[in-house]
Backbone as JSON, one array per atom type, in Angstrom:
{
  "sequence": "XXXXXXXXXXXXXXXXXXXXXXXXXXXXXXXXXXXXXXXXXXXXXXXXXXXXXXXXXXXXXXXXXXXXXXXXXXXXXXXXXXXXXXXXXXXXXXXXXXXXXXXXXXXXXXXXXX",
  "N": [[69.07, -14.41, -64.15], [71.7, -12.41, -62.99], [71.59, -9.03, -61.83], [73.34, -6.35, -63.38], [75.97, -4.23, -62.31], [76.94, -0.83, -62.51], [79.42, 1.68, -62.56], [79.13, 5.03, -62.34], [80.66, 8.01, -63.18], [81.15, 11.46, -62.43], [81.54, 13.93, -64.96], [84.53, 15.8, -65.67], [86.45, 18.86, -65.81], [89.42, 20.65, -66.76], [91.65, 23.33, -66.69], [94.51, 25.18, -68.0], [96.95, 27.73, -67.59], [99.88, 29.31, -68.27], [102.11, 31.84, -67.27], [104.48, 34.59, -67.19], [104.51, 34.83, -70.8], [106.7, 35.14, -73.5], [109.16, 33.75, -71.17], [112.0, 34.6, -69.17], [114.93, 32.59, -68.94], [115.4, 30.88, -65.91], [113.77, 32.56, -64.53], [110.75, 33.17, -62.58], [107.74, 31.42, -63.2], [104.28, 31.5, -63.41], [101.81, 29.15, -62.97], [98.51, 28.56, -63.56], [95.13, 27.35, -63.07], [91.97, 25.58, -63.29], [89.94, 23.22, -61.7], [87.01, 21.56, -62.34], [83.79, 19.98, -61.87], [80.97, 18.1, -63.08], [77.66, 18.91, -62.1], [74.88, 17.21, -61.28], [72.39, 18.13, -60.55], [71.93, 20.86, -61.35], [72.99, 20.81, -63.86], [75.42, 22.03, -64.55], [78.93, 22.99, -64.47], [80.97, 23.0, -61.59], [83.45, 24.39, -59.38], [85.91, 22.18, -58.01], [86.92, 21.63, -54.97], [89.75, 21.09, -52.7], [91.24, 18.99, -53.85], [93.96, 16.94, -54.97], [96.12, 17.8, -57.52], [98.24, 17.17, -60.25], [101.03, 18.95, -61.44], [102.45, 19.07, -64.57], [105.27, 18.85, -66.84], [106.59, 19.14, -70.12], [109.45, 19.16, -71.88], [110.5, 21.03, -74.75], [110.62, 19.09, -77.65], [110.74, 16.73, -76.23], [109.43, 13.43, -75.43], [107.45, 12.81, -73.58], [105.36, 13.92, -70.79], [106.4, 14.95, -67.5], [105.89, 14.71, -64.0], [106.01, 17.55, -61.97], [105.23, 18.79, -59.57], [102.77, 18.5, -56.93], [99.66, 20.01, -56.41], [97.13, 21.35, -54.35], [93.68, 21.91, -54.94], [92.06, 25.05, -54.44], [89.72, 27.48, -53.26], [86.74, 27.31, -55.13], [87.85, 25.44, -56.86], [90.24, 26.38, -57.84], [93.64, 26.55, -59.06], [97.05, 27.29, -58.45], [100.46, 27.96, -58.83], [104.0, 28.56, -58.47], [106.83, 28.18, -60.52], [110.24, 27.55, -61.52], [111.49, 28.63, -64.57], [113.22, 26.59, -66.64], [113.57, 25.55, -69.11], [112.29, 25.68, -72.49], [108.95, 24.67, -73.25], [105.96, 22.68, -72.63], [103.32, 23.12, -70.28], [101.04, 21.45, -68.12], [98.06, 20.39, -66.32], [97.21, 17.51, -64.39], [94.67, 15.48, -63.31], [94.03, 12.7, -61.41], [91.55, 11.65, -60.85], [88.67, 10.5, -58.9], [86.72, 8.24, -56.87], [84.23, 9.07, -57.59], [84.49, 10.97, -59.56], [85.61, 11.67, -62.84], [88.84, 11.04, -64.32], [91.05, 13.55, -65.61], [92.88, 15.45, -68.03], [94.47, 18.45, -68.68], [94.73, 20.64, -71.55], [97.95, 21.28, -72.93], [99.99, 24.15, -72.21], [102.07, 25.95, -74.09], [105.28, 27.34, -73.49], [107.72, 29.69, -74.29], [111.22, 30.47, -74.06], [112.88, 33.59, -73.39]],
  "CA": [[70.25, -13.68, -64.56], [71.97, -11.38, -61.99], [71.61, -7.63, -62.29], [74.69, -5.81, -63.53], [76.17, -2.93, -61.66], [77.78, 0.1, -63.26], [79.91, 2.82, -61.82], [79.01, 6.25, -63.13], [81.46, 9.09, -62.62], [80.86, 12.8, -62.93], [82.51, 14.47, -65.91], [85.37, 16.84, -65.07], [87.17, 19.76, -66.72], [90.64, 21.18, -66.17], [92.27, 24.33, -67.55], [95.89, 25.55, -67.68], [97.48, 28.96, -68.14], [101.22, 29.61, -67.76], [102.49, 33.2, -67.63], [104.38, 35.31, -68.46], [104.98, 34.16, -72.02], [107.78, 34.23, -73.09], [109.75, 33.98, -69.86], [113.46, 34.5, -69.15], [115.43, 31.37, -68.3], [115.7, 31.07, -64.5], [112.75, 33.42, -63.91], [109.56, 32.48, -62.06], [106.6, 31.26, -64.08], [103.08, 31.17, -62.64], [100.9, 28.25, -63.69], [97.2, 28.56, -62.92], [94.13, 26.51, -63.7], [90.76, 25.34, -62.51], [89.33, 21.9, -61.78], [85.57, 21.6, -62.08], [83.1, 18.73, -62.18], [79.56, 18.25, -63.4], [76.67, 18.83, -61.04], [73.71, 16.61, -61.93], [71.16, 18.84, -60.22], [71.73, 22.06, -62.17], [73.6, 20.55, -65.18], [76.52, 22.96, -64.76], [80.19, 22.61, -63.86], [81.32, 23.8, -60.42], [84.8, 24.14, -58.9], [86.08, 20.99, -57.17], [87.94, 22.03, -54.0], [90.42, 20.11, -51.85], [91.72, 17.84, -54.62], [95.36, 16.98, -55.38], [96.28, 17.83, -58.97], [99.67, 17.14, -60.56], [101.54, 19.85, -62.47], [103.38, 18.31, -65.4], [106.04, 19.62, -67.83], [107.24, 18.4, -71.21], [110.39, 20.04, -72.55], [110.39, 21.04, -76.22], [111.31, 17.96, -78.26], [110.63, 15.53, -75.39], [108.35, 12.52, -75.81], [106.37, 12.7, -72.6], [105.3, 14.83, -69.65], [106.83, 14.43, -66.2], [105.27, 15.44, -62.9], [106.92, 18.48, -61.31], [104.75, 18.94, -58.2], [101.34, 18.29, -56.7], [99.04, 21.19, -55.83], [95.74, 21.11, -53.91], [92.76, 22.95, -55.39], [91.55, 25.95, -53.41], [88.34, 27.96, -53.45], [86.15, 27.17, -56.47], [88.65, 24.55, -57.69], [91.36, 27.1, -58.46], [95.0, 26.06, -58.89], [98.08, 28.29, -58.75], [101.78, 27.66, -58.27], [105.12, 29.19, -59.16], [107.94, 27.28, -60.85], [111.35, 28.21, -62.2], [111.58, 28.26, -65.99], [114.56, 26.11, -66.96], [113.6, 25.18, -70.53], [111.04, 25.9, -73.23], [108.14, 23.45, -73.28], [104.54, 22.79, -72.32], [102.85, 22.84, -68.92], [99.65, 21.0, -68.04], [97.6, 19.81, -65.06], [96.67, 16.15, -64.49], [93.87, 15.05, -62.15], [93.84, 11.26, -61.57], [90.16, 11.26, -60.61], [88.27, 9.93, -57.61], [85.72, 7.19, -57.07], [83.0, 9.66, -58.13], [84.79, 11.97, -60.58], [86.49, 11.15, -63.89], [90.21, 11.52, -64.54], [91.1, 14.55, -66.68], [94.18, 16.07, -68.31], [94.25, 19.71, -69.39], [95.57, 20.88, -72.73], [99.22, 21.89, -72.56], [100.23, 25.55, -72.55], [103.49, 26.06, -74.48], [105.99, 28.54, -73.04], [109.05, 29.86, -74.88], [112.18, 31.26, -73.28], [113.37, 34.81, -74.04]],
  "C": [[70.48, -12.54, -63.56], [71.98, -9.98, -62.63], [73.05, -7.16, -62.38], [74.79, -4.48, -62.81], [77.16, -2.11, -62.5], [78.21, 1.23, -62.34], [79.86, 4.02, -62.74], [79.8, 7.34, -62.43], [81.04, 10.42, -63.23], [81.95, 13.22, -63.91], [83.3, 15.58, -65.21], [86.06, 17.64, -66.17], [88.37, 20.34, -65.98], [91.28, 22.14, -67.16], [93.7, 24.6, -67.09], [96.22, 26.88, -68.33], [98.82, 29.23, -67.47], [101.59, 31.02, -68.2], [103.66, 33.67, -66.76], [104.91, 34.47, -69.61], [105.49, 35.21, -72.99], [108.35, 34.63, -71.74], [111.27, 33.84, -69.96], [113.87, 33.21, -68.44], [115.84, 31.69, -66.86], [114.7, 31.95, -63.78], [111.58, 32.57, -63.43], [108.43, 32.52, -63.08], [105.42, 30.88, -63.19], [102.17, 30.31, -63.5], [99.6, 28.19, -62.9], [96.26, 27.61, -63.66], [92.91, 26.38, -62.82], [90.26, 23.93, -62.78], [87.86, 22.04, -61.45], [84.96, 20.26, -62.46], [81.62, 19.0, -62.36], [78.7, 18.09, -62.16], [75.38, 18.34, -61.71], [72.41, 17.33, -61.61], [70.9, 20.04, -61.13], [72.37, 21.96, -63.56], [74.67, 21.57, -65.55], [77.78, 22.39, -64.12], [80.51, 23.57, -62.72], [82.73, 23.42, -59.99], [84.85, 22.98, -57.92], [87.24, 21.27, -56.21], [88.56, 20.84, -53.26], [90.94, 18.87, -52.56], [93.19, 18.02, -55.0], [95.44, 16.83, -56.9], [97.77, 17.94, -59.26], [100.0, 18.14, -61.67], [102.6, 19.09, -63.25], [104.03, 19.21, -66.45], [106.62, 18.69, -68.87], [108.13, 19.38, -71.94], [110.2, 19.95, -74.06], [111.23, 19.9, -76.78], [111.24, 16.67, -77.46], [109.42, 14.7, -75.8], [107.19, 12.51, -74.84], [106.49, 13.75, -71.5], [105.86, 14.15, -68.42], [106.2, 15.31, -65.12], [106.32, 16.27, -62.17], [106.53, 18.65, -59.84], [103.27, 18.65, -58.14], [100.8, 19.5, -55.94], [97.59, 20.85, -55.48], [94.85, 22.26, -54.39], [92.23, 23.75, -54.22], [90.09, 26.29, -53.67], [87.92, 27.83, -54.91], [87.01, 26.32, -57.41], [89.87, 25.19, -58.32], [92.71, 26.5, -58.08], [95.96, 27.2, -59.2], [99.37, 27.87, -58.08], [102.83, 28.38, -59.08], [106.21, 28.14, -59.36], [109.03, 28.09, -61.52], [111.43, 27.7, -63.63], [113.02, 27.85, -66.31], [114.71, 25.74, -68.43], [112.27, 25.54, -71.17], [110.27, 24.59, -73.24], [106.71, 23.74, -72.91], [104.24, 22.37, -70.89], [101.41, 22.4, -68.99], [99.37, 20.5, -66.63], [97.02, 18.43, -65.34], [95.95, 15.81, -63.19], [93.56, 13.57, -62.33], [92.42, 10.76, -61.34], [89.94, 10.74, -59.21], [87.27, 8.82, -57.9], [84.45, 7.73, -57.7], [83.23, 10.62, -59.29], [85.85, 11.45, -61.55], [87.86, 11.82, -63.9], [90.17, 12.53, -65.68], [92.5, 15.12, -66.78], [93.88, 17.35, -69.09], [95.09, 19.74, -70.67], [96.86, 21.53, -72.25], [99.29, 23.34, -72.99], [101.73, 25.71, -72.8], [104.06, 27.39, -74.04], [107.37, 28.55, -73.66], [109.93, 30.67, -73.95], [112.6, 32.47, -74.09], [114.8, 34.61, -74.48]]
}
């Protein structure tokens, strides 16, 4: 009987914070976050740099998120971008994963308009 092979991926985490809340319609909103992945040597999560992560938005009452832009993680896996607030809704980050790291979606951060 042939041996089976398995692909094991590192666990990953992703956070989101949109500010200011609430924001005036047409004003700039800053969306930040951090992508980290498990390190098997020290059993801790460390920032994952140089990765493309998609910023997604779901308008209030909408059924699904849509991708607004792609941002590359910087030092320690940090993410930051500015967008124009056009409607109330939720912002989140989506990382599609790599061959060694699992896909992850952050929780949405709801933002209301003033």
